[in-house]
GROMACS .gro file of C-alpha atoms in nm:
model
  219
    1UNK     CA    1   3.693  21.213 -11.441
    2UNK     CA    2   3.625  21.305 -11.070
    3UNK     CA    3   3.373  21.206 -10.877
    4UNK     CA    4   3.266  21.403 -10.551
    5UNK     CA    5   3.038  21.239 -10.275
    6UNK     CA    6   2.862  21.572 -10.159
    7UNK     CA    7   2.499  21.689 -10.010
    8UNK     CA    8   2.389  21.753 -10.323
    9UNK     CA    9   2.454  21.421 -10.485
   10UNK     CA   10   2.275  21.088 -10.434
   11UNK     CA   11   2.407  21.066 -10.056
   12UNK     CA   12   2.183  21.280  -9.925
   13UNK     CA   13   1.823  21.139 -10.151
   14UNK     CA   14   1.932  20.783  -9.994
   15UNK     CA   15   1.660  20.670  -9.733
   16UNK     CA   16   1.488  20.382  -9.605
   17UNK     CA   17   1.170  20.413  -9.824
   18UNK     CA   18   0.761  20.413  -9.700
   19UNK     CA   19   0.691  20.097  -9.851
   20UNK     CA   20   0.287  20.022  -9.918
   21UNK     CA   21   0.064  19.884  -9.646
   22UNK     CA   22   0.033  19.484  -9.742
   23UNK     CA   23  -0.269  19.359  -9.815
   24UNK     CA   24  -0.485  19.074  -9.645
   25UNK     CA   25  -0.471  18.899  -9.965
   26UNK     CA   26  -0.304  18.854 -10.285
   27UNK     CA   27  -0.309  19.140 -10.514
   28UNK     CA   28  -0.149  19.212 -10.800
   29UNK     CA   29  -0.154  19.597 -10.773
   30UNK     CA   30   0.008  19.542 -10.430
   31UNK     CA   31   0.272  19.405 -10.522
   32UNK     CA   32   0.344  19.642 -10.822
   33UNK     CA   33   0.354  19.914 -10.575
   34UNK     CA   34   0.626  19.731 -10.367
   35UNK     CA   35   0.845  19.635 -10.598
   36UNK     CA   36   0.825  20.005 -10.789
   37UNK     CA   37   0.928  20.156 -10.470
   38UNK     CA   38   1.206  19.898 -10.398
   39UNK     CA   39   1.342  19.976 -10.763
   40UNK     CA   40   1.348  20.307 -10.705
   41UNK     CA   41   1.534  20.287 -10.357
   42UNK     CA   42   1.814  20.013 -10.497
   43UNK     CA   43   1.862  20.226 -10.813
   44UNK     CA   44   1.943  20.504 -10.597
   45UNK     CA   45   2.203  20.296 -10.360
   46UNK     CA   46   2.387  20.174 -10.734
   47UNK     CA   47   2.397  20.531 -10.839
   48UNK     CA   48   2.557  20.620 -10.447
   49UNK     CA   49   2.778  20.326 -10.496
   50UNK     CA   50   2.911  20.394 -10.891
   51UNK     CA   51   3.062  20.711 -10.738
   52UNK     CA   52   3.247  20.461 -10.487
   53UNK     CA   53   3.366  20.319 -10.763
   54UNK     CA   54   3.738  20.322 -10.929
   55UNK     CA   55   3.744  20.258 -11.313
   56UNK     CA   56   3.932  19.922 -11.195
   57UNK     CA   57   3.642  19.769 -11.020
   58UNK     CA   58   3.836  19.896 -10.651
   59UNK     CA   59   3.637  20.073 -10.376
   60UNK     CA   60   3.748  20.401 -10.329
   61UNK     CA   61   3.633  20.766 -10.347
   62UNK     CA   62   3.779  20.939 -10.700
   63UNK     CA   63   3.836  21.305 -10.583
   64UNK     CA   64   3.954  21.610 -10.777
   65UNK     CA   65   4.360  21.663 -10.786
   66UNK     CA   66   4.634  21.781 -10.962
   67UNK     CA   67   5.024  21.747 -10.893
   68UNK     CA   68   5.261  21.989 -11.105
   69UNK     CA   69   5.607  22.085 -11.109
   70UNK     CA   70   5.912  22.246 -11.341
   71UNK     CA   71   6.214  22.194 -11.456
   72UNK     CA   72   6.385  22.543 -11.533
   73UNK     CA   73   6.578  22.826 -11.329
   74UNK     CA   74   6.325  23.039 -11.268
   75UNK     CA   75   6.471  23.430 -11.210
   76UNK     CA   76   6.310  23.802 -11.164
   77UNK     CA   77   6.418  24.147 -11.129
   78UNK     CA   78   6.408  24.339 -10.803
   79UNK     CA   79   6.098  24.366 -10.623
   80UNK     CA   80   5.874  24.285 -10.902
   81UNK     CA   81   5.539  24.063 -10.817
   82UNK     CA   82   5.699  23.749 -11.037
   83UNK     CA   83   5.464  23.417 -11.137
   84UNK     CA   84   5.593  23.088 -11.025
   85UNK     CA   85   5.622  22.868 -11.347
   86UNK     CA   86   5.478  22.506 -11.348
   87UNK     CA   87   5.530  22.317 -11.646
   88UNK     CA   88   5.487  21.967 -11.590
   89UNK     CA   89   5.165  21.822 -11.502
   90UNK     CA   90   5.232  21.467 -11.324
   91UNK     CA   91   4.869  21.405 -11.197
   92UNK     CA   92   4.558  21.518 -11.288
   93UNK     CA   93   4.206  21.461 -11.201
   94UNK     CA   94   3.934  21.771 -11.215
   95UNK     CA   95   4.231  21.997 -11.148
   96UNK     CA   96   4.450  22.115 -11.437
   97UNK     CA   97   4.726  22.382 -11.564
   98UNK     CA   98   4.653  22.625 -11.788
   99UNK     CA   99   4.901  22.883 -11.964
  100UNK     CA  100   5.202  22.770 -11.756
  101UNK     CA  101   5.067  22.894 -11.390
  102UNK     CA  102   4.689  22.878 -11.352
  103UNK     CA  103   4.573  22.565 -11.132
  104UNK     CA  104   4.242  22.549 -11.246
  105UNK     CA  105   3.936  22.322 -11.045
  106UNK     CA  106   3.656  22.212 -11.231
  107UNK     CA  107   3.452  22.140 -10.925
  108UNK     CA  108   3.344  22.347 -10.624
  109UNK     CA  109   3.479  22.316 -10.312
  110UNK     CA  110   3.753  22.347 -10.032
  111UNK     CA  111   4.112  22.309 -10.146
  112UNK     CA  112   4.455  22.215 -10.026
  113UNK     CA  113   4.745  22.397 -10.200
  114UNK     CA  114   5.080  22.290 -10.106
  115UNK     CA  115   5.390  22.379 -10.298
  116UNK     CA  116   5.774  22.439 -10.268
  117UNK     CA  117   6.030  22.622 -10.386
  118UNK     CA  118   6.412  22.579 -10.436
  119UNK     CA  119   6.573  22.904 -10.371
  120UNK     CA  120   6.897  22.965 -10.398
  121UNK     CA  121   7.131  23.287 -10.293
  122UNK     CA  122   7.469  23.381 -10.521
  123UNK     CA  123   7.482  23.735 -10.379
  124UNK     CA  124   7.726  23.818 -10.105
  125UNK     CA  125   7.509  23.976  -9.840
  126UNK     CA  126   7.140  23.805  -9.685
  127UNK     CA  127   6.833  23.919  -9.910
  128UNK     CA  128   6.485  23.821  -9.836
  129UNK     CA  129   6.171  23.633 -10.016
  130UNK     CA  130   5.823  23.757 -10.081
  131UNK     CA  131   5.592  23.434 -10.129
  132UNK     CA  132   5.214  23.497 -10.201
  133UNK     CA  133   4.901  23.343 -10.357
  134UNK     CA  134   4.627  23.522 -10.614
  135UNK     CA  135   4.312  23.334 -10.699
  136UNK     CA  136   4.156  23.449 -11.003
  137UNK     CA  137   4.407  23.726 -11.088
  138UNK     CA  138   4.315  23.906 -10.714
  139UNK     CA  139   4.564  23.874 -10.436
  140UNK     CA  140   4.480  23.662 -10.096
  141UNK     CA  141   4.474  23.826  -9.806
  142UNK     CA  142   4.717  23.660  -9.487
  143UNK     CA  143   4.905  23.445  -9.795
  144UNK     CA  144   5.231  23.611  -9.826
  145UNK     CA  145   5.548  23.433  -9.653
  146UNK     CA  146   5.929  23.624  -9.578
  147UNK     CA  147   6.206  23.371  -9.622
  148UNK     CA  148   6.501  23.603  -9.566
  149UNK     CA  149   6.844  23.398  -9.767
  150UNK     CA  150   7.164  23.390  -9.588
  151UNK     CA  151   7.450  23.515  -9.768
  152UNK     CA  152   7.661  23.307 -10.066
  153UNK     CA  153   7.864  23.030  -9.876
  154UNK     CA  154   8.170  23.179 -10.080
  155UNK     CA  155   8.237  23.329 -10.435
  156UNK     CA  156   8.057  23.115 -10.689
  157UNK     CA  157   7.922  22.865 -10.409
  158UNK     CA  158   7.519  22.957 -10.351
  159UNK     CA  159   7.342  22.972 -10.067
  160UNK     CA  160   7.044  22.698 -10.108
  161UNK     CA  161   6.716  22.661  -9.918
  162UNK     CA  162   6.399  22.436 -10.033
  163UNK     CA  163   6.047  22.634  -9.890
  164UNK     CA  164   5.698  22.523  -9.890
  165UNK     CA  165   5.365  22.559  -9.727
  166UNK     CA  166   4.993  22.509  -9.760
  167UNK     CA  167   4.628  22.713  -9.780
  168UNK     CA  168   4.283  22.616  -9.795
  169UNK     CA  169   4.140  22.754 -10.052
  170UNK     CA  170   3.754  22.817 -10.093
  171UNK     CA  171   3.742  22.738 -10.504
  172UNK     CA  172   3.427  22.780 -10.724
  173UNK     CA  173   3.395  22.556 -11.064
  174UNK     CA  174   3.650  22.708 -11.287
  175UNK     CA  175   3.833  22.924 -11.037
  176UNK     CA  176   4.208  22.954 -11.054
  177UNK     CA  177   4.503  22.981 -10.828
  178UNK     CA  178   4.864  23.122 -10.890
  179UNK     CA  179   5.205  23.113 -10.732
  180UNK     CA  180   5.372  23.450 -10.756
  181UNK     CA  181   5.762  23.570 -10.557
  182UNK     CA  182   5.952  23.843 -10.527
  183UNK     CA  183   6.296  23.920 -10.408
  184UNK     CA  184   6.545  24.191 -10.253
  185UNK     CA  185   6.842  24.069 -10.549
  186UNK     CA  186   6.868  23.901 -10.853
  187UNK     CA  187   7.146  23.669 -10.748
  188UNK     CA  188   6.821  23.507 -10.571
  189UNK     CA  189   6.676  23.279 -10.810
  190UNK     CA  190   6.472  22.965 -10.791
  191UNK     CA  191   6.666  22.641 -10.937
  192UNK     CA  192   6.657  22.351 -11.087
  193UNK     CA  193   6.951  22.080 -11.027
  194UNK     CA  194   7.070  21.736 -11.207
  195UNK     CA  195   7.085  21.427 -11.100
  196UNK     CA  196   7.439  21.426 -10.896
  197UNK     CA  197   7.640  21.096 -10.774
  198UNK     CA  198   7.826  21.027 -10.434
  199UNK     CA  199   7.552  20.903 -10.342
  200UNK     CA  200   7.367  20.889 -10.611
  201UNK     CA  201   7.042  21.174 -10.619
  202UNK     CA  202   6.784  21.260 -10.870
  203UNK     CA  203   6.716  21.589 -11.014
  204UNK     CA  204   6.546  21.855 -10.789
  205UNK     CA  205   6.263  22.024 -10.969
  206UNK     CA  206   6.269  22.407 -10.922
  207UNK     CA  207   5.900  22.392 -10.832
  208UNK     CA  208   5.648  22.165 -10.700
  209UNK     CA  209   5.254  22.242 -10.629
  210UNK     CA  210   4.931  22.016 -10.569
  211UNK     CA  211   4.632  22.092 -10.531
  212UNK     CA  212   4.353  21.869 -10.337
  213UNK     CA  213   4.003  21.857 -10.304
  214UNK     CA  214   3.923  21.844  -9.910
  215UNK     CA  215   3.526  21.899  -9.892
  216UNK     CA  216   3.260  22.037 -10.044
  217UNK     CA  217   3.174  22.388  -9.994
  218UNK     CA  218   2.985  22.499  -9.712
  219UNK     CA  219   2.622  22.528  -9.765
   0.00000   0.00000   0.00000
């Protein structure tokens, strides 16, 4: 479960309470009054600090996230708008995948997406890249990136290049985000390599995305 510290949580109800004028003498009704009012101001703080609180017992702040990647080649036809698959989910807290591509939030807010992509060029001549986000099916403006791919290296020997960026992302509770690509050639793809020796290197996953929870959403 996440838990978001925001102005419309207990942080902003927290403050130093008008506690009851003391009497010149003892009373009973007095203090009542006083210690009501401290209750109620102490519950508050344990409610403001619970949210500070990891499931451990460690101080912290638990915030929405999700970390996703895949496995496969990943390939497309020419110039066709082509979805990014994700497959894996490696961390997840208020942010999840759905259906293979959708990073879906479960809380409001501002978001960091950051992602990258192993391309890789078999064709004999330089093609390009087409790299763009669309949140809730709809495309985002300013989010598409060129990556032009030099040419094969030689018959049979690809071309490779690893890209990634990030966006903020203004995200409302069940709001999603997808990864889409396009290319010039179909010898452009977007792979996935084994674990390889001399030295020895783990697999590359074909693609990698998070998605972070930065701040609430303006108000």
């Amino acid at each position: 479960m996440s838990y978001i510290i925001t102005s419309e949580t207990e942080l902003s109800r927290i403050a130093a309470p008008s506690l009851p004028l003391a009497t010149k003498e003892y009373s009973q009704q007095y203090i009542d009054q006083l210690n009501n009012v401290l209750r109620l101001y102490f519950n508050r703080l344990d409610n403001l600090l619970a949210q500070l609180q990891t499931s451990s017992g460690g101080a912290g702040i638990r915030l929405p996230y999700g970390a996703f990647s895949d496995f496969t080649d990943q390939t497309t036809t020419i110039n066709t708008a082509t979805l990014m698959g994700l497959s894996v989910t490696d961390f997840t807290n208020g942010v999840t995948l759905d259906t293979g591509s959708k990073i879906t939030v479960a809380n409001a807010g501002i978001y960091n997406l950051q992602f990258s992509a192993q391309l890789q060029n078999l064709d004999n001549a330089p093609q390009d890249v087409f790299i763009w986000l669309k949140q809730n099916g709809t495309d985002i403006a300013g989010s598409t990136g060129l990556v032009g791919m030099p040419a094969r290296k030689s018959a049979g020997v690809p071309f490779h290049d690893i890209k990634g960026w990030n966006y903020y992302l203004s995200m409302n509770a069940g709001d999603y985000v997808q990864i889409y690509w396009s290319t010039t050639n179909v010898d452009v793809t977007i792979q996935t390599y084994a674990a390889s020796g001399t030295p020895t290197k783990p697999s590359t996953a074909s693609v990698v995305a998070t998605l972070s929870f930065v701040s609430a959403l303006p108000t």
